[in-house]
Amino acid sequence: MADDLGDEWWEKQPAGADSSPDASDGEEGDTEMTQQETAPVPAPSKKAKQPKECFLIKPKEIKEDAKKTRKRRKKKITDVLAKSEPKPGTPEDLQKLMKDYYSSHRSVIELEELNLPDSCFLKANDLTHSLSSYLKEICPKWVKLRRNHSEKKSVLMLIICSSAIRALELIRSMTAFRGDSKVMKLFAKHIKVQEQVKLLEKRVVHLGVGTPGRIKELIKQGGLTLNPLKFLIFDWNWRDQKMRRMMDIPEIRKEVFELLEMGVLSLCKSESLKLGLF
């Protein structure tokens, strides 16, 4: 009976088919393996971040000189005066300025020759005087001197200041002293040198008030001689809006020393000329 069933089973199988049960199981296993091996790899998502290129930037070299350094604030004259009371000028101040100015281009012997004797200096203003009261104190015989003066192209007294405006102020403030004296403005503002030379040639002048630059120019052109000069007064202690004295201004200081070399120093040493610091 079993043999008959076996034969019947083999007859029902199609030709060429693997009739063994083991073969059927093996084929199914191979199919599953092939499907696993050939399964497609999922494509990367578009949303996935792509790696970005990185560039290294070389830091700029900072020069030492380019570094900002904190500068010290320079002290101004106004700052110094705010903390201390102004001191009146003295003959020693003028002598020191002269040495500082000439030290760079003069020998030691030449510097010693610039020293002025104490006898050529008048009493300095102690900051309590007006110009008229100061001039009366240093020159009590002014009226007599004025009457005896008759030489043209000269003055008995020169007052040197820093500007034309200051010169006008000084002329107005000396009314009580000058009396009938002839006063002349010796500055460059609105007045030509030739006009001043003509005026000095025509009339006798007792007092001259002006700037060192114009006075120096008049001497050069022969319009003003210094031999009859008896008093040379510096407007030393007055300060302008920037709190500068006349000798604090480099241009004025230079012109003053150039003027001193044009015969003033020799007159001082001969004691025929007196210097005053107002």
Coordinates of C-alpha atoms in Angstrom, one line a residue:
M1 CA 0.0 0.0 0.0
A2 CA 2.8 2.4 0.9
D3 CA 4.6 1.6 -2.3
D4 CA 1.5 2.4 -4.3
L5 CA 1.2 5.9 -2.6
G6 CA 4.8 6.6 -3.2
D7 CA 4.5 5.9 -6.9
E8 CA 1.4 8.0 -7.1
W9 CA 3.1 10.9 -5.5
W10 CA 6.1 10.9 -7.9
E11 CA 3.8 10.8 -10.8
K12 CA 1.9 14.0 -9.7
Q13 CA 5.2 16.1 -9.5
P14 CA 6.1 18.2 -12.6
A15 CA 9.2 17.2 -14.6
G16 CA 12.4 19.0 -13.7
A17 CA 11.1 19.9 -10.2
D18 CA 13.2 19.1 -7.2
S19 CA 11.0 16.6 -5.4
S20 CA 12.9 16.3 -2.2
P21 CA 11.5 18.1 0.8
D22 CA 15.1 19.2 1.8
A23 CA 15.7 20.8 -1.6
S24 CA 12.5 22.9 -1.2
D25 CA 13.5 24.1 2.2
G26 CA 17.0 25.0 0.9
E27 CA 15.7 27.1 -2.0
E28 CA 13.4 29.1 0.2
G29 CA 16.5 29.8 2.5
D30 CA 18.6 31.0 -0.5
T31 CA 15.9 33.3 -1.7
E32 CA 15.6 35.0 1.7
M33 CA 19.5 35.4 1.9
T34 CA 19.5 37.0 -1.6
Q35 CA 16.8 39.4 -0.8
Q36 CA 18.7 40.5 2.4
E37 CA 22.0 40.9 0.5
T38 CA 20.5 42.9 -2.4
A39 CA 18.3 45.2 -0.3
P40 CA 18.8 48.8 -1.5
V41 CA 20.8 51.2 0.8
P42 CA 18.6 54.1 1.8
A43 CA 19.7 57.4 0.1
P44 CA 20.9 60.1 2.5
S45 CA 18.2 62.6 3.4
K46 CA 18.3 66.0 1.8
K47 CA 17.8 67.6 5.1
A48 CA 21.0 66.1 6.5
K49 CA 23.6 68.9 7.0
Q50 CA 26.5 68.8 4.6
P51 CA 29.9 69.4 6.2
K52 CA 31.1 73.0 5.6
E53 CA 34.6 74.0 4.6
C54 CA 36.6 75.7 7.3
F55 CA 39.2 78.4 6.5
L56 CA 41.8 79.4 9.0
I57 CA 42.3 83.2 9.0
K58 CA 45.7 84.4 10.0
P59 CA 45.4 87.0 12.8
K60 CA 46.7 90.5 11.9
E61 CA 50.0 91.4 13.4
I62 CA 49.6 94.3 15.7
K63 CA 52.6 96.6 15.7
E64 CA 53.9 97.8 19.0
D65 CA 53.9 101.4 17.7
A66 CA 50.3 101.1 16.6
K67 CA 49.1 100.2 20.1
K68 CA 47.3 103.1 21.7
T69 CA 49.2 104.3 24.6
R70 CA 47.7 106.5 27.2
K71 CA 49.2 109.9 27.1
R72 CA 49.8 112.0 30.1
R73 CA 47.8 115.3 30.1
K74 CA 50.2 118.2 29.9
K75 CA 49.8 120.8 32.6
K76 CA 48.6 124.1 31.3
I77 CA 49.5 127.6 32.7
T78 CA 45.9 128.0 33.8
D79 CA 46.1 124.8 35.8
V80 CA 49.2 125.9 37.6
L81 CA 47.8 129.4 38.3
A82 CA 44.6 127.9 39.7
K83 CA 46.6 126.1 42.4
S84 CA 49.1 128.9 43.2
E85 CA 49.1 132.7 43.2
P86 CA 51.0 134.4 40.4
K87 CA 54.4 135.6 41.4
P88 CA 55.8 139.0 40.2
G89 CA 58.7 138.9 37.8
T90 CA 62.2 139.5 39.0
P91 CA 65.6 140.4 37.4
E92 CA 66.7 136.8 38.0
D93 CA 63.8 135.6 35.8
L94 CA 65.1 137.7 32.9
Q95 CA 68.6 136.5 33.4
K96 CA 67.6 132.9 33.5
L97 CA 65.5 133.2 30.3
M98 CA 68.5 134.8 28.5
K99 CA 70.8 131.9 29.5
D100 CA 68.2 129.3 28.4
Y101 CA 67.8 131.1 25.1
Y102 CA 71.4 131.5 24.2
S103 CA 72.8 128.3 25.8
S104 CA 72.4 126.2 22.6
H105 CA 74.5 128.5 20.3
R106 CA 76.8 130.4 22.7
S107 CA 80.0 129.3 24.4
V108 CA 80.4 129.5 28.2
I109 CA 82.5 132.7 28.0
E110 CA 79.9 134.3 25.7
L111 CA 77.1 133.4 28.2
E112 CA 79.0 135.0 31.0
E113 CA 79.2 138.2 29.0
L114 CA 75.4 138.3 28.8
N115 CA 75.1 138.7 32.6
L116 CA 73.8 142.1 33.5
P117 CA 74.8 143.9 36.6
D118 CA 72.2 144.3 39.3
S119 CA 72.6 148.1 39.1
C120 CA 71.0 148.2 35.7
F121 CA 67.7 146.9 37.0
L122 CA 65.0 149.1 38.5
K123 CA 62.7 148.0 41.3
A124 CA 60.2 145.4 39.9
N125 CA 56.5 145.7 40.2
D126 CA 55.1 143.7 43.2
L127 CA 51.7 143.4 41.5
T128 CA 50.3 146.2 43.7
H129 CA 51.0 149.1 41.2
S130 CA 49.1 150.6 38.3
L131 CA 51.3 151.6 35.4
S132 CA 51.2 155.3 36.4
S133 CA 52.1 154.6 40.0
Y134 CA 54.9 152.3 39.0
L135 CA 56.5 154.8 36.6
K136 CA 56.2 157.5 39.1
E137 CA 58.1 155.4 41.6
I138 CA 61.0 154.4 39.3
C139 CA 61.3 157.8 37.6
P140 CA 60.5 160.6 40.1
K141 CA 62.3 163.2 38.0
W142 CA 60.4 162.5 34.8
V143 CA 59.2 166.1 34.3
K144 CA 62.7 167.4 34.3
L145 CA 63.9 164.7 31.9
R146 CA 61.1 165.4 29.5
R147 CA 61.8 169.1 29.4
N148 CA 65.4 168.6 28.6
H149 CA 64.8 166.1 25.8
S150 CA 64.9 167.7 22.4
E151 CA 66.4 165.0 20.2
K152 CA 64.3 163.6 17.3
K153 CA 64.2 160.0 16.1
S154 CA 64.5 158.9 19.7
V155 CA 62.5 158.4 23.0
L156 CA 63.4 158.6 26.7
M157 CA 61.3 155.6 27.7
L158 CA 60.2 152.5 25.8
I159 CA 57.5 150.2 27.1
I160 CA 57.5 146.8 25.4
C161 CA 54.3 144.6 25.4
S162 CA 53.0 141.6 23.5
S163 CA 50.4 143.1 21.2
A164 CA 48.9 146.3 19.7
I165 CA 45.7 145.9 21.8
R166 CA 47.8 145.7 25.0
A167 CA 49.8 148.8 23.9
L168 CA 46.6 150.8 23.6
E169 CA 45.6 149.7 27.1
L170 CA 48.9 150.8 28.5
I171 CA 48.8 154.2 26.8
R172 CA 45.3 154.8 28.3
S173 CA 46.4 153.7 31.8
M174 CA 49.5 156.0 32.0
T175 CA 47.6 159.3 31.7
A176 CA 48.4 160.4 35.3
F177 CA 52.1 159.9 34.7
R178 CA 52.7 161.2 31.2
G179 CA 51.2 164.7 31.6
D180 CA 52.3 166.7 28.5
S181 CA 54.7 164.0 27.2
K182 CA 54.5 163.1 23.6
V183 CA 53.6 159.4 23.3
M184 CA 53.9 157.3 20.1
K185 CA 52.4 154.0 19.2
L186 CA 55.1 151.6 18.0
F187 CA 53.3 148.6 16.7
A188 CA 52.4 147.2 13.3
K189 CA 48.6 147.2 13.4
H190 CA 47.2 149.7 10.8
I191 CA 50.5 151.7 10.9
K192 CA 53.2 151.3 8.3
V193 CA 56.9 151.5 9.2
Q194 CA 57.5 154.3 6.8
E195 CA 54.8 156.5 8.4
Q196 CA 56.4 155.9 11.9
V197 CA 59.8 156.8 10.6
K198 CA 58.5 160.1 9.2
L199 CA 56.8 161.0 12.4
L200 CA 59.9 160.3 14.5
E201 CA 61.9 162.5 12.1
K202 CA 59.5 165.4 12.3
R203 CA 58.8 165.7 16.0
V204 CA 60.2 165.1 19.5
V205 CA 58.7 162.0 21.2
H206 CA 59.2 161.2 24.9
L207 CA 57.4 157.9 25.3
G208 CA 57.2 154.9 23.0
V209 CA 54.8 152.0 23.6
G210 CA 54.8 149.0 21.3
T211 CA 55.8 145.5 20.3
P212 CA 59.4 144.3 20.1
G213 CA 59.1 143.3 16.5
R214 CA 58.1 146.8 15.3
I215 CA 60.6 148.5 17.5
K216 CA 63.4 146.3 16.2
E217 CA 62.3 147.1 12.6
L218 CA 62.4 150.9 13.3
I219 CA 66.0 150.5 14.6
K220 CA 67.0 148.6 11.5
Q221 CA 65.7 151.2 9.2
G222 CA 67.3 154.0 11.1
G223 CA 64.1 155.6 12.2
L224 CA 64.8 155.1 15.9
T225 CA 68.1 155.5 17.8
L226 CA 68.7 154.0 21.3
N227 CA 71.5 156.3 22.7
P228 CA 69.1 158.8 24.4
L229 CA 67.0 156.0 25.8
K230 CA 67.0 156.1 29.7
F231 CA 64.3 153.5 30.6
L232 CA 63.2 150.2 29.0
I233 CA 60.1 148.8 30.7
F234 CA 58.8 145.2 30.0
D235 CA 55.1 144.6 30.5
W236 CA 56.2 141.4 32.3
N237 CA 53.4 140.3 34.6
W238 CA 50.3 140.9 32.5
R239 CA 48.6 137.8 31.1
D240 CA 46.4 137.4 28.1
Q241 CA 43.2 135.3 27.8
K242 CA 45.3 132.2 27.6
M243 CA 47.1 133.2 30.8
R244 CA 50.4 133.8 29.0
R245 CA 52.8 136.5 29.9
M246 CA 54.6 138.2 27.0
M247 CA 57.8 136.1 27.6
D248 CA 55.7 132.9 27.6
I249 CA 55.0 133.5 23.8
P250 CA 57.9 132.0 21.8
E251 CA 57.7 134.6 19.0
I252 CA 57.7 137.6 21.4
R253 CA 60.5 136.1 23.5
K254 CA 62.7 135.6 20.4
E255 CA 62.1 139.2 19.2
V256 CA 62.8 140.6 22.7
F257 CA 66.2 138.9 22.8
E258 CA 67.0 140.0 19.3
L259 CA 66.2 143.6 20.4
L260 CA 68.4 143.3 23.4
E261 CA 71.3 142.5 21.1
M262 CA 70.8 145.6 19.0
G263 CA 72.5 147.8 21.5
V264 CA 70.4 147.5 24.6
L265 CA 72.8 145.1 26.5
S266 CA 75.8 147.4 25.9
L267 CA 73.8 150.4 27.1
C268 CA 72.8 148.5 30.3
K269 CA 76.4 147.6 31.0
S270 CA 77.4 151.2 30.6
E271 CA 74.7 152.0 33.2
S272 CA 73.1 154.6 30.9
L273 CA 70.0 152.5 30.5
K274 CA 67.8 151.0 33.2
L275 CA 65.5 148.0 32.8
G276 CA 62.2 147.6 34.6
L277 CA 59.7 144.7 35.0
F278 CA 56.1 146.0 35.3

